[in-house]
Tab-separated table of C-alpha atoms in Angstrom:
chain	number	residue	atom	x	y	z
A	1	ALA	CA	-146.660	-78.458	-32.050
A	2	GLN	CA	-147.976	-80.202	-29.203
A	3	THR	CA	-145.311	-80.334	-25.820
A	4	VAL	CA	-145.574	-82.225	-22.642
A	5	THR	CA	-143.511	-81.236	-19.842
A	6	GLN	CA	-143.469	-83.281	-15.947
A	7	SER	CA	-141.745	-81.043	-14.041
A	8	GLN	CA	-140.641	-83.764	-11.199
A	9	PRO	CA	-138.158	-86.669	-12.713
A	10	GLU	CA	-138.551	-88.601	-9.628
A	11	MET	CA	-141.379	-88.599	-6.765
A	12	SER	CA	-141.583	-90.753	-3.625
A	13	VAL	CA	-143.940	-91.858	-1.487
A	14	GLN	CA	-144.746	-94.053	1.212
A	15	GLU	CA	-146.331	-97.283	0.844
A	16	ALA	CA	-150.190	-96.704	1.872
A	17	GLU	CA	-150.173	-93.080	1.004
A	18	THR	CA	-151.067	-90.498	-1.688
A	19	VAL	CA	-149.015	-89.425	-4.373
A	20	THR	CA	-150.142	-87.004	-6.818
A	21	LEU	CA	-147.393	-86.504	-10.371
A	22	SER	CA	-147.893	-83.360	-12.010
A	23	CYS	CA	-148.460	-82.886	-16.112
A	24	THR	CA	-148.338	-79.756	-18.430
A	25	TYR	CA	-149.213	-79.625	-21.876
A	26	ASP	CA	-149.330	-76.948	-24.535
A	27	THR	CA	-151.679	-76.591	-27.636
A	28	SER	CA	-154.194	-75.157	-29.668
A	29	GLU	CA	-156.533	-77.967	-30.104
A	30	SER	CA	-159.741	-78.035	-28.395
A	31	ASP	CA	-160.973	-81.562	-28.465
A	32	TYR	CA	-157.708	-84.174	-27.619
A	33	TYR	CA	-157.051	-86.927	-25.414
A	34	LEU	CA	-154.929	-87.136	-22.281
A	35	PHE	CA	-153.201	-89.885	-21.127
A	36	TRP	CA	-150.781	-91.798	-18.008
A	37	TYR	CA	-148.713	-94.145	-18.905
A	38	LYS	CA	-146.474	-96.813	-16.104
A	39	GLN	CA	-143.694	-98.810	-17.564
A	40	PRO	CA	-142.073	-101.021	-15.135
A	41	PRO	CA	-139.161	-102.689	-15.338
A	42	SER	CA	-140.448	-105.119	-17.396
A	43	ARG	CA	-140.204	-101.752	-20.476
A	44	GLN	CA	-144.102	-102.454	-21.193
A	45	MET	CA	-146.419	-99.419	-21.417
A	46	ILE	CA	-149.402	-99.832	-19.270
A	47	LEU	CA	-152.327	-97.303	-19.337
A	48	VAL	CA	-153.580	-96.167	-16.415
A	49	ILE	CA	-155.604	-93.596	-16.709
A	50	ARG	CA	-157.420	-91.952	-19.930
A	51	GLN	CA	-158.833	-88.201	-20.115
A	52	GLU	CA	-161.151	-86.459	-22.950
A	53	ALA	CA	-161.064	-82.597	-23.679
A	54	TYR	CA	-164.124	-82.164	-24.010
A	55	LYS	CA	-165.498	-84.941	-21.321
A	56	GLN	CA	-165.078	-82.369	-17.890
A	57	GLN	CA	-165.629	-85.300	-15.298
A	58	ASN	CA	-161.926	-86.050	-14.282
A	59	ALA	CA	-161.366	-89.896	-14.959
A	60	THR	CA	-160.689	-92.638	-12.233
A	61	GLU	CA	-159.761	-95.925	-12.498
A	62	ASN	CA	-159.716	-97.652	-8.837
A	63	ARG	CA	-157.097	-96.397	-6.586
A	64	PHE	CA	-156.094	-94.171	-9.868
A	65	SER	CA	-157.504	-90.302	-10.482
A	66	VAL	CA	-156.854	-87.385	-12.541
A	67	ASN	CA	-157.205	-83.559	-11.673
A	68	PHE	CA	-157.832	-82.352	-15.713
A	69	GLN	CA	-157.373	-78.442	-15.748
A	70	LYS	CA	-158.541	-77.644	-19.111
A	71	ALA	CA	-157.797	-73.825	-18.821
A	72	ALA	CA	-155.020	-74.381	-16.902
A	73	LYS	CA	-153.648	-76.995	-19.095
A	74	SER	CA	-153.176	-79.300	-16.552
A	75	PHE	CA	-153.190	-83.202	-16.165
A	76	SER	CA	-152.059	-84.533	-12.819
A	77	LEU	CA	-152.410	-88.343	-11.887
A	78	LYS	CA	-153.287	-88.337	-8.020
A	79	ILE	CA	-152.334	-92.205	-6.611
A	80	SER	CA	-154.171	-93.599	-3.465
A	81	ASP	CA	-152.977	-96.250	-1.056
A	82	SER	CA	-149.832	-96.602	-3.155
A	83	GLN	CA	-148.630	-100.238	-3.317
A	84	LEU	CA	-144.440	-101.949	-4.026
A	85	GLY	CA	-146.386	-102.391	-7.726
A	86	ASP	CA	-146.477	-99.403	-8.970
A	87	ALA	CA	-143.068	-98.414	-8.495
A	88	ALA	CA	-142.403	-97.497	-12.063
A	89	MET	CA	-142.039	-94.583	-14.680
A	90	TYR	CA	-144.851	-92.816	-15.432
A	91	PHE	CA	-145.555	-90.720	-18.114
A	92	CYS	CA	-147.939	-88.320	-19.710
A	93	ALA	CA	-149.444	-87.817	-22.873
A	94	TYR	CA	-150.819	-86.136	-25.464
A	95	ARG	CA	-153.037	-86.758	-28.901
A	96	SER	CA	-154.960	-84.869	-31.111
A	97	ALA	CA	-158.564	-85.815	-32.043
A	98	PHE	CA	-158.287	-84.443	-35.395
A	99	SER	CA	-154.943	-85.367	-36.703
A	100	SER	CA	-152.666	-88.184	-36.049
A	101	ASN	CA	-152.581	-90.657	-33.595
A	102	MET	CA	-149.471	-90.106	-32.491
A	103	LEU	CA	-148.917	-89.561	-28.644
A	104	THR	CA	-146.203	-86.889	-27.478
A	105	PHE	CA	-144.688	-87.556	-24.140
A	106	GLY	CA	-143.386	-86.320	-21.570
A	107	GLY	CA	-140.087	-86.800	-19.779
A	108	GLY	CA	-141.368	-88.927	-17.662
A	109	THR	CA	-141.501	-89.596	-13.843
A	110	ARG	CA	-140.081	-92.227	-11.756
A	111	LEU	CA	-141.625	-92.826	-8.799
A	112	MET	CA	-140.671	-94.822	-5.928
A	113	VAL	CA	-142.994	-96.532	-3.527
A	114	LYS	CA	-141.300	-97.141	0.529
A	115	PRO	CA	-142.021	-99.600	2.111
B	1	LYS	CA	-155.352	-113.020	-26.135
B	2	ALA	CA	-151.860	-112.725	-26.619
B	3	GLY	CA	-150.573	-109.226	-26.220
B	4	VAL	CA	-148.284	-107.239	-28.465
B	5	THR	CA	-145.086	-109.254	-29.665
B	6	GLN	CA	-141.948	-107.740	-30.064
B	7	THR	CA	-138.921	-109.390	-31.425
B	8	PRO	CA	-135.722	-109.743	-30.829
B	9	ARG	CA	-136.531	-108.421	-27.191
B	10	TYR	CA	-132.066	-107.361	-27.555
B	11	LEU	CA	-130.235	-106.986	-30.004
B	12	ILE	CA	-126.836	-105.885	-30.765
B	13	LYS	CA	-125.425	-104.623	-33.845
B	14	THR	CA	-122.571	-102.683	-34.960
B	15	ARG	CA	-122.238	-99.176	-36.851
B	16	GLY	CA	-122.643	-99.089	-40.332
B	17	GLN	CA	-124.859	-102.147	-40.446
B	18	GLN	CA	-128.583	-102.522	-40.880
B	19	VAL	CA	-131.436	-103.928	-38.824
B	20	THR	CA	-134.992	-105.373	-38.963
B	21	LEU	CA	-136.916	-105.067	-35.717
B	22	SER	CA	-140.557	-107.075	-36.035
B	23	CYS	CA	-143.782	-105.980	-34.034
B	24	SER	CA	-147.043	-108.987	-34.434
B	25	PRO	CA	-149.923	-106.926	-33.221
B	26	ILE	CA	-152.993	-108.080	-30.540
B	27	SER	CA	-155.149	-110.275	-33.016
B	28	GLY	CA	-157.648	-107.810	-35.203
B	29	HIS	CA	-156.037	-104.815	-34.101
B	30	ARG	CA	-154.725	-103.330	-37.952
B	31	SER	CA	-153.302	-99.867	-36.596
B	32	VAL	CA	-149.698	-100.375	-35.423
B	33	SER	CA	-147.545	-97.345	-34.025
B	34	TRP	CA	-143.375	-97.437	-32.927
B	35	TYR	CA	-141.935	-95.514	-31.169
B	36	GLN	CA	-137.809	-95.029	-30.081
B	37	GLN	CA	-136.856	-94.571	-26.128
B	38	THR	CA	-134.133	-92.659	-25.297
B	39	PRO	CA	-132.451	-91.394	-21.789
B	40	GLY	CA	-131.576	-87.988	-23.548
B	41	GLN	CA	-134.938	-87.806	-25.984
B	42	GLY	CA	-136.931	-89.575	-24.278
B	43	LEU	CA	-140.175	-91.121	-26.387
B	44	GLN	CA	-140.653	-90.342	-29.800
B	45	PHE	CA	-142.749	-91.613	-32.438
B	46	LEU	CA	-141.265	-92.959	-35.323
B	47	PHE	CA	-144.428	-94.164	-38.177
B	48	GLU	CA	-148.126	-95.452	-37.634
B	49	TYR	CA	-149.432	-98.124	-40.561
B	50	PHE	CA	-153.089	-98.653	-41.207
B	51	SER	CA	-154.462	-101.456	-43.260
B	52	GLU	CA	-151.044	-101.475	-45.050
B	53	THR	CA	-150.452	-97.696	-45.419
B	54	GLN	CA	-148.041	-96.066	-43.541
B	55	ARG	CA	-150.406	-92.225	-42.119
B	56	ASN	CA	-148.059	-90.441	-39.757
B	57	LYS	CA	-143.981	-90.798	-39.879
B	58	GLY	CA	-142.303	-88.449	-37.499
B	59	ASN	CA	-139.361	-86.023	-37.428
B	60	PHE	CA	-136.348	-89.106	-38.303
B	61	PRO	CA	-134.399	-89.583	-40.837
B	62	GLY	CA	-134.510	-91.555	-44.269
B	63	ARG	CA	-132.605	-94.258	-42.787
B	64	PHE	CA	-135.696	-95.429	-40.423
B	65	SER	CA	-137.985	-97.139	-42.397
B	66	GLY	CA	-141.289	-99.429	-42.043
B	67	ARG	CA	-143.669	-101.288	-43.311
B	68	GLN	CA	-146.923	-103.370	-42.729
B	69	PHE	CA	-147.991	-106.358	-44.134
B	70	SER	CA	-151.752	-107.692	-44.643
B	71	ASN	CA	-152.199	-109.757	-41.748
B	72	SER	CA	-151.210	-106.653	-39.448
B	73	ARG	CA	-147.827	-107.265	-39.024
B	74	SER	CA	-144.928	-104.671	-38.840
B	75	GLU	CA	-141.259	-104.693	-39.269
B	76	MET	CA	-139.188	-101.674	-39.423
B	77	ASN	CA	-136.027	-100.937	-40.360
B	78	VAL	CA	-132.576	-98.786	-39.952
B	79	SER	CA	-130.060	-98.948	-42.141
B	80	THR	CA	-126.563	-97.221	-41.841
B	81	LEU	CA	-127.073	-97.597	-37.820
B	82	GLU	CA	-124.916	-94.935	-35.721
B	83	LEU	CA	-124.724	-95.149	-32.164
B	84	GLY	CA	-126.772	-92.661	-31.968
B	85	ASP	CA	-130.127	-95.228	-32.902
B	86	SER	CA	-129.463	-97.466	-30.079
B	87	ALA	CA	-132.420	-97.617	-27.870
B	88	LEU	CA	-135.444	-99.171	-26.920
B	89	TYR	CA	-137.759	-99.391	-29.838
B	90	LEU	CA	-141.352	-100.318	-28.773
B	91	CYS	CA	-144.465	-101.310	-30.790
B	92	ALA	CA	-147.702	-100.238	-30.034
B	93	SER	CA	-151.154	-101.778	-31.338
B	94	SER	CA	-154.698	-100.713	-31.327
B	95	PRO	CA	-157.816	-101.637	-33.367
B	96	ARG	CA	-158.002	-98.561	-35.131
B	97	PRO	CA	-156.921	-95.241	-35.263
B	98	GLY	CA	-157.737	-93.375	-32.557
B	99	ASP	CA	-158.478	-96.070	-29.856
B	100	GLY	CA	-156.672	-96.600	-27.201
B	101	TYR	CA	-153.298	-98.621	-27.250
B	102	THR	CA	-151.283	-101.513	-26.092
B	103	PHE	CA	-148.278	-101.109	-26.143
B	104	GLY	CA	-145.072	-104.026	-26.271
B	105	SER	CA	-142.542	-105.123	-24.441
B	106	GLY	CA	-139.739	-103.568	-27.023
B	107	THR	CA	-136.830	-104.173	-28.871
B	108	ARG	CA	-133.397	-102.892	-26.880
B	109	LEU	CA	-131.294	-102.103	-29.490
B	110	THR	CA	-127.971	-101.831	-28.973
B	111	VAL	CA	-124.981	-99.878	-31.725
B	112	VAL	CA	-121.392	-100.665	-31.070
């Protein structure tokens, strides 16, 4: 079974600065998808960024980018120019490309942004 | 375009009762998944439906069940509620299995 680990329960960043959230995963599969989701107090999970394992190029979405290290099974999220609205829980998630549509989530990282 | 709608937003039930939660996916989305979120266990997969068929089920007891209707709306039911069933239940939809998910805002169930 796949597992996803987020080793930082809480992180703090100053507004306008850069922060990196860590995620590692364990799988024996060669093809899969990795995601970062944001969950603000409104509770809705919002997709931040998506990475396909067979693509070597790291995904980027505006201020959000990932560092995907397939051999190390590491998938970190970098948030540049942090904004107050970035404060939320962030979840890393894994989905197999072969089997079910199920997402396996990490335990989450609470990001606080200081003005 | 309307998002994923979950009703009700909040629910308080007594131990031993049963509850039904509803999820209306985005129009055109035929795949619906359910997740349970608790502080202790985090986010756990419950089930996935596509075209009215359950494709996968997570490691939950038989008290947890679900279904999907021909209009893709989905319901999940929990019978004989236990205190440990208190959680945020999230529904997610996608056009097809494997596509990107859109989540709803969840139903907060409290069992007393």
